[in-house]
């Protein structure tokens, strides 16, 4: 149960497993931080006036609110680009 907390013996593979676990957690944490920063940047669109959103970005506030409520793993900016591309076509 506490295999990760004990000092591995010679030839024990638990060090390799704990190293892999630490590496995985570090990469997951880094990715999660990147996603949070991207979502925070996207949410700054909510501070814009409705007219600016429509004139400059080409979306309605309802679109931005809907995309801001997507799960954090979904790239809201990519979805916004798809919406604007569809409207321009």
CSV table of N, CA and C in Angstrom, one decimal:
chain,number,residue,atom,x,y,z
A,1,UNK,N,0.8,-1.2,0.0
A,1,UNK,CA,0.0,0.0,0.0
A,1,UNK,C,0.9,1.3,0.0
A,2,UNK,N,1.9,1.3,0.8
A,2,UNK,CA,2.8,2.4,0.9
A,2,UNK,C,4.1,2.2,0.1
A,3,UNK,N,4.0,1.5,-1.0
A,3,UNK,CA,5.1,1.2,-1.8
A,3,UNK,C,5.8,2.4,-2.4
A,4,UNK,N,5.1,3.5,-2.7
A,4,UNK,CA,5.7,4.7,-3.2
A,4,UNK,C,6.5,5.4,-2.2
A,5,UNK,N,6.2,5.2,-0.9
A,5,UNK,CA,6.8,6.0,0.2
A,5,UNK,C,8.1,5.3,0.7
A,6,UNK,N,8.2,4.0,0.4
A,6,UNK,CA,9.4,3.3,0.9
A,6,UNK,C,10.6,3.4,0.0
A,7,UNK,N,11.8,3.3,0.5
A,7,UNK,CA,13.0,3.3,-0.3
A,7,UNK,C,13.1,2.0,-1.1
A,8,UNK,N,13.2,2.1,-2.4
A,8,UNK,CA,13.2,0.8,-3.2
A,8,UNK,C,14.6,0.1,-3.0
A,9,UNK,N,14.4,-1.2,-3.0
A,9,UNK,CA,15.6,-2.1,-2.9
A,9,UNK,C,16.3,-2.2,-4.2
A,10,UNK,N,17.5,-2.7,-4.2
A,10,UNK,CA,18.2,-2.9,-5.5
A,10,UNK,C,17.4,-3.9,-6.4
A,11,UNK,N,17.2,-3.5,-7.6
A,11,UNK,CA,16.5,-4.3,-8.6
A,11,UNK,C,15.0,-4.1,-8.5
A,12,UNK,N,14.6,-3.3,-7.6
A,12,UNK,CA,13.1,-3.1,-7.4
A,12,UNK,C,12.7,-2.1,-8.5
A,13,UNK,N,11.5,-2.4,-9.1
A,13,UNK,CA,11.0,-1.5,-10.2
A,13,UNK,C,10.1,-0.4,-9.7
A,14,UNK,N,9.9,-0.3,-8.3
A,14,UNK,CA,9.0,0.7,-7.8
A,14,UNK,C,9.5,2.1,-8.0
A,15,UNK,N,10.9,2.3,-8.1
A,15,UNK,CA,11.4,3.6,-8.4
A,15,UNK,C,11.0,4.0,-9.8
A,16,UNK,N,11.1,3.1,-10.7
A,16,UNK,CA,10.7,3.4,-12.1
A,16,UNK,C,9.2,3.8,-12.2
A,17,UNK,N,8.4,3.0,-11.4
A,17,UNK,CA,7.0,3.3,-11.4
A,17,UNK,C,6.7,4.7,-10.8
A,18,UNK,N,7.3,5.0,-9.7
A,18,UNK,CA,7.1,6.2,-9.0
A,18,UNK,C,7.6,7.4,-9.8
A,19,UNK,N,8.7,7.2,-10.5
A,19,UNK,CA,9.2,8.2,-11.4
A,19,UNK,C,8.2,8.5,-12.6
A,20,UNK,N,7.7,7.4,-13.1
A,20,UNK,CA,6.7,7.6,-14.2
A,20,UNK,C,5.4,8.3,-13.7
A,21,UNK,N,5.0,8.0,-12.5
A,21,UNK,CA,3.9,8.6,-11.9
A,21,UNK,C,4.1,10.1,-11.7
A,22,UNK,N,5.3,10.4,-11.2
A,22,UNK,CA,5.6,11.8,-11.0
A,22,UNK,C,5.6,12.6,-12.3
A,23,UNK,N,6.2,12.0,-13.3
A,23,UNK,CA,6.3,12.6,-14.6
A,23,UNK,C,4.9,12.8,-15.2
A,24,UNK,N,4.0,11.8,-15.1
A,24,UNK,CA,2.7,11.9,-15.6
A,24,UNK,C,1.9,13.0,-14.8
A,25,UNK,N,2.0,13.1,-13.5
A,25,UNK,CA,1.3,14.1,-12.8
A,25,UNK,C,1.9,15.5,-13.1
A,26,UNK,N,3.2,15.6,-13.4
A,26,UNK,CA,3.7,16.9,-13.7
A,26,UNK,C,3.2,17.3,-15.1
A,27,UNK,N,3.2,16.4,-16.1
A,27,UNK,CA,2.7,16.8,-17.4
A,27,UNK,C,1.2,17.1,-17.4
A,28,UNK,N,0.4,16.4,-16.6
A,28,UNK,CA,-1.0,16.6,-16.4
A,28,UNK,C,-1.2,18.0,-15.8
A,29,UNK,N,-0.4,18.3,-14.8
A,29,UNK,CA,-0.6,19.6,-14.1
A,29,UNK,C,-0.2,20.8,-15.1
A,30,UNK,N,0.8,20.6,-15.9
A,30,UNK,CA,1.3,21.6,-16.8
A,30,UNK,C,0.2,21.8,-17.9
A,31,UNK,N,-0.4,20.7,-18.4
A,31,UNK,CA,-1.5,20.8,-19.4
A,31,UNK,C,-2.7,21.5,-18.8
A,32,UNK,N,-3.0,21.2,-17.6
A,32,UNK,CA,-4.2,21.8,-16.9
A,32,UNK,C,-4.0,23.3,-16.7
A,33,UNK,N,-2.8,23.7,-16.3
A,33,UNK,CA,-2.5,25.1,-16.2
A,33,UNK,C,-2.6,25.8,-17.5
A,34,UNK,N,-2.1,25.2,-18.6
A,34,UNK,CA,-2.2,25.8,-19.9
A,34,UNK,C,-3.7,26.0,-20.3
A,35,UNK,N,-4.5,25.0,-20.0
A,35,UNK,CA,-5.9,25.1,-20.3
A,35,UNK,C,-6.6,26.2,-19.5
A,36,UNK,N,-6.2,26.3,-18.3
A,36,UNK,CA,-6.8,27.3,-17.4
A,36,UNK,C,-6.4,28.7,-17.9
A,37,UNK,N,-5.1,28.9,-18.3
A,37,UNK,CA,-4.7,30.2,-18.8
A,37,UNK,C,-5.4,30.6,-20.1
A,38,UNK,N,-5.6,29.6,-21.0
A,38,UNK,CA,-6.3,29.8,-22.2
A,38,UNK,C,-7.8,30.2,-21.9
A,39,UNK,N,-8.4,29.5,-21.0
A,39,UNK,CA,-9.8,29.8,-20.7
A,39,UNK,C,-9.9,31.2,-20.1
A,40,UNK,N,-9.0,31.5,-19.2
A,40,UNK,CA,-9.0,32.9,-18.6
A,40,UNK,C,-8.9,34.0,-19.7
A,41,UNK,N,-8.0,33.7,-20.7
A,41,UNK,CA,-7.9,34.7,-21.8
A,41,UNK,C,-9.2,34.8,-22.6
A,42,UNK,N,-9.8,33.6,-22.8
A,42,UNK,CA,-11.0,33.6,-23.5
A,42,UNK,C,-12.1,34.4,-22.8
A,43,UNK,N,-12.2,34.1,-21.5
A,43,UNK,CA,-13.2,34.8,-20.7
A,43,UNK,C,-13.1,36.3,-20.6
A,44,UNK,N,-11.9,36.8,-21.0
A,44,UNK,CA,-11.8,38.3,-21.1
A,44,UNK,C,-12.7,38.9,-22.2
A,45,UNK,N,-13.2,38.0,-23.1
A,45,UNK,CA,-14.1,38.5,-24.1
A,45,UNK,C,-15.4,38.9,-23.5
A,46,UNK,N,-15.8,38.3,-22.3
A,46,UNK,CA,-17.0,38.6,-21.7
A,46,UNK,C,-17.0,40.0,-21.1
A,47,UNK,N,-15.9,40.7,-21.0
A,47,UNK,CA,-15.8,42.0,-20.5
A,47,UNK,C,-16.1,43.1,-21.6
A,48,UNK,N,-16.1,42.6,-22.8
A,48,UNK,CA,-16.3,43.5,-24.0
A,48,UNK,C,-17.8,43.9,-24.1
A,49,UNK,N,-18.0,45.0,-24.7
A,49,UNK,CA,-19.4,45.5,-25.0
A,49,UNK,C,-20.0,44.6,-26.1
A,50,UNK,N,-21.3,44.5,-26.1
A,50,UNK,CA,-22.0,43.7,-27.1
A,50,UNK,C,-21.7,44.1,-28.5
A,51,UNK,N,-21.6,45.5,-28.7
A,51,UNK,CA,-21.4,46.0,-30.0
A,51,UNK,C,-19.9,45.7,-30.5
A,52,UNK,N,-19.0,45.8,-29.6
A,52,UNK,CA,-17.6,45.5,-29.9
A,52,UNK,C,-17.5,44.0,-30.3
A,53,UNK,N,-18.1,43.1,-29.5
A,53,UNK,CA,-18.1,41.7,-29.8
A,53,UNK,C,-18.6,41.4,-31.2
A,54,UNK,N,-19.7,42.1,-31.6
A,54,UNK,CA,-20.3,41.8,-32.9
A,54,UNK,C,-19.4,42.5,-34.0
A,55,UNK,N,-19.0,43.7,-33.8
A,55,UNK,CA,-18.3,44.5,-34.9
A,55,UNK,C,-16.9,43.9,-35.1
A,56,UNK,N,-16.2,43.6,-34.0
A,56,UNK,CA,-14.8,43.2,-34.1
A,56,UNK,C,-14.6,41.7,-34.2
A,57,UNK,N,-15.2,41.0,-33.4
A,57,UNK,CA,-15.1,39.5,-33.3
A,57,UNK,C,-16.0,38.8,-34.2
A,58,UNK,N,-17.2,39.4,-34.4
A,58,UNK,CA,-18.3,38.8,-35.2
A,58,UNK,C,-19.1,37.7,-34.5
A,59,UNK,N,-19.2,37.8,-33.2
A,59,UNK,CA,-20.0,36.9,-32.5
A,59,UNK,C,-21.0,37.6,-31.5
A,60,UNK,N,-22.0,36.9,-31.1
A,60,UNK,CA,-22.9,37.5,-30.1
A,60,UNK,C,-22.5,37.1,-28.7
A,61,UNK,N,-22.9,37.9,-27.7
A,61,UNK,CA,-22.5,37.6,-26.4
A,61,UNK,C,-23.0,36.2,-26.0
A,62,UNK,N,-24.2,35.8,-26.4
A,62,UNK,CA,-24.7,34.4,-26.1
A,62,UNK,C,-23.7,33.3,-26.6
A,63,UNK,N,-23.1,33.5,-27.7
A,63,UNK,CA,-22.1,32.6,-28.2
A,63,UNK,C,-20.9,32.5,-27.3
A,64,UNK,N,-20.4,33.6,-26.8
A,64,UNK,CA,-19.3,33.7,-25.9
A,64,UNK,C,-19.6,33.0,-24.6
A,65,UNK,N,-20.8,33.3,-24.1
A,65,UNK,CA,-21.2,32.7,-22.8
A,65,UNK,C,-21.3,31.2,-22.9
A,66,UNK,N,-21.9,30.8,-24.0
A,66,UNK,CA,-22.1,29.3,-24.2
A,66,UNK,C,-20.7,28.6,-24.3
A,67,UNK,N,-19.8,29.2,-25.0
A,67,UNK,CA,-18.5,28.6,-25.2
A,67,UNK,C,-17.7,28.7,-23.9
A,68,UNK,N,-17.9,29.8,-23.1
A,68,UNK,CA,-17.2,29.9,-21.8
A,68,UNK,C,-17.6,28.8,-20.8
A,69,UNK,N,-18.8,28.3,-21.0
A,69,UNK,CA,-19.3,27.2,-20.1
A,69,UNK,C,-19.0,25.8,-20.6
A,70,UNK,N,-18.2,25.7,-21.6
A,70,UNK,CA,-17.7,24.4,-22.1
A,70,UNK,C,-16.7,23.8,-21.1
A,71,UNK,N,-16.6,22.5,-21.0
A,71,UNK,CA,-15.6,21.9,-20.1
A,71,UNK,C,-14.2,22.5,-20.4
A,72,UNK,N,-13.3,22.5,-19.4
A,72,UNK,CA,-12.0,23.2,-19.5
A,72,UNK,C,-11.1,22.5,-20.6
A,73,UNK,N,-11.4,21.2,-20.8
A,73,UNK,CA,-10.5,20.5,-21.8
A,73,UNK,C,-10.9,20.9,-23.2
A,74,UNK,N,-12.0,21.6,-23.5
A,74,UNK,CA,-12.4,22.0,-24.8
A,74,UNK,C,-11.8,23.3,-25.1
A,75,UNK,N,-11.2,23.5,-26.3
A,75,UNK,CA,-10.6,24.8,-26.6
A,75,UNK,C,-11.7,25.7,-27.1
A,76,UNK,N,-12.1,26.6,-26.3
A,76,UNK,CA,-13.2,27.5,-26.6
A,76,UNK,C,-12.8,28.5,-27.7
A,77,UNK,N,-11.5,28.9,-27.8
A,77,UNK,CA,-11.1,29.8,-28.8
A,77,UNK,C,-11.2,29.1,-30.2
A,78,UNK,N,-10.8,27.9,-30.3
A,78,UNK,CA,-11.0,27.1,-31.5
A,78,UNK,C,-12.4,27.0,-32.0
A,79,UNK,N,-13.3,26.8,-31.0
A,79,UNK,CA,-14.7,26.7,-31.3
A,79,UNK,C,-15.3,28.1,-31.7
A,80,UNK,N,-14.8,29.1,-31.2
A,80,UNK,CA,-15.2,30.5,-31.6
A,80,UNK,C,-14.7,30.8,-33.0
A,81,UNK,N,-13.5,30.4,-33.3
A,81,UNK,CA,-13.0,30.5,-34.7
A,81,UNK,C,-13.9,29.8,-35.7
A,82,UNK,N,-14.3,28.6,-35.3
A,82,UNK,CA,-15.2,27.9,-36.2
A,82,UNK,C,-16.5,28.6,-36.4
A,83,UNK,N,-17.1,29.2,-35.4
A,83,UNK,CA,-18.3,29.9,-35.5
A,83,UNK,C,-18.2,31.1,-36.4
A,84,UNK,N,-17.1,31.9,-36.2
A,84,UNK,CA,-16.9,33.1,-37.0
A,84,UNK,C,-16.6,32.7,-38.5
A,85,UNK,N,-15.9,31.6,-38.7
A,85,UNK,CA,-15.7,31.1,-40.1
A,85,UNK,C,-17.0,30.7,-40.8
A,86,UNK,N,-17.8,30.0,-40.0
A,86,UNK,CA,-19.1,29.6,-40.6
A,86,UNK,C,-20.0,30.9,-41.0
A,87,UNK,N,-19.9,31.9,-40.1
A,87,UNK,CA,-20.7,33.1,-40.4
A,87,UNK,C,-20.2,33.9,-41.5
A,88,UNK,N,-18.9,33.9,-41.8
A,88,UNK,CA,-18.3,34.6,-42.9
A,88,UNK,C,-18.5,33.9,-44.2
A,89,UNK,N,-18.7,32.6,-44.1
A,89,UNK,CA,-18.8,31.8,-45.4
A,89,UNK,C,-20.2,32.0,-46.0
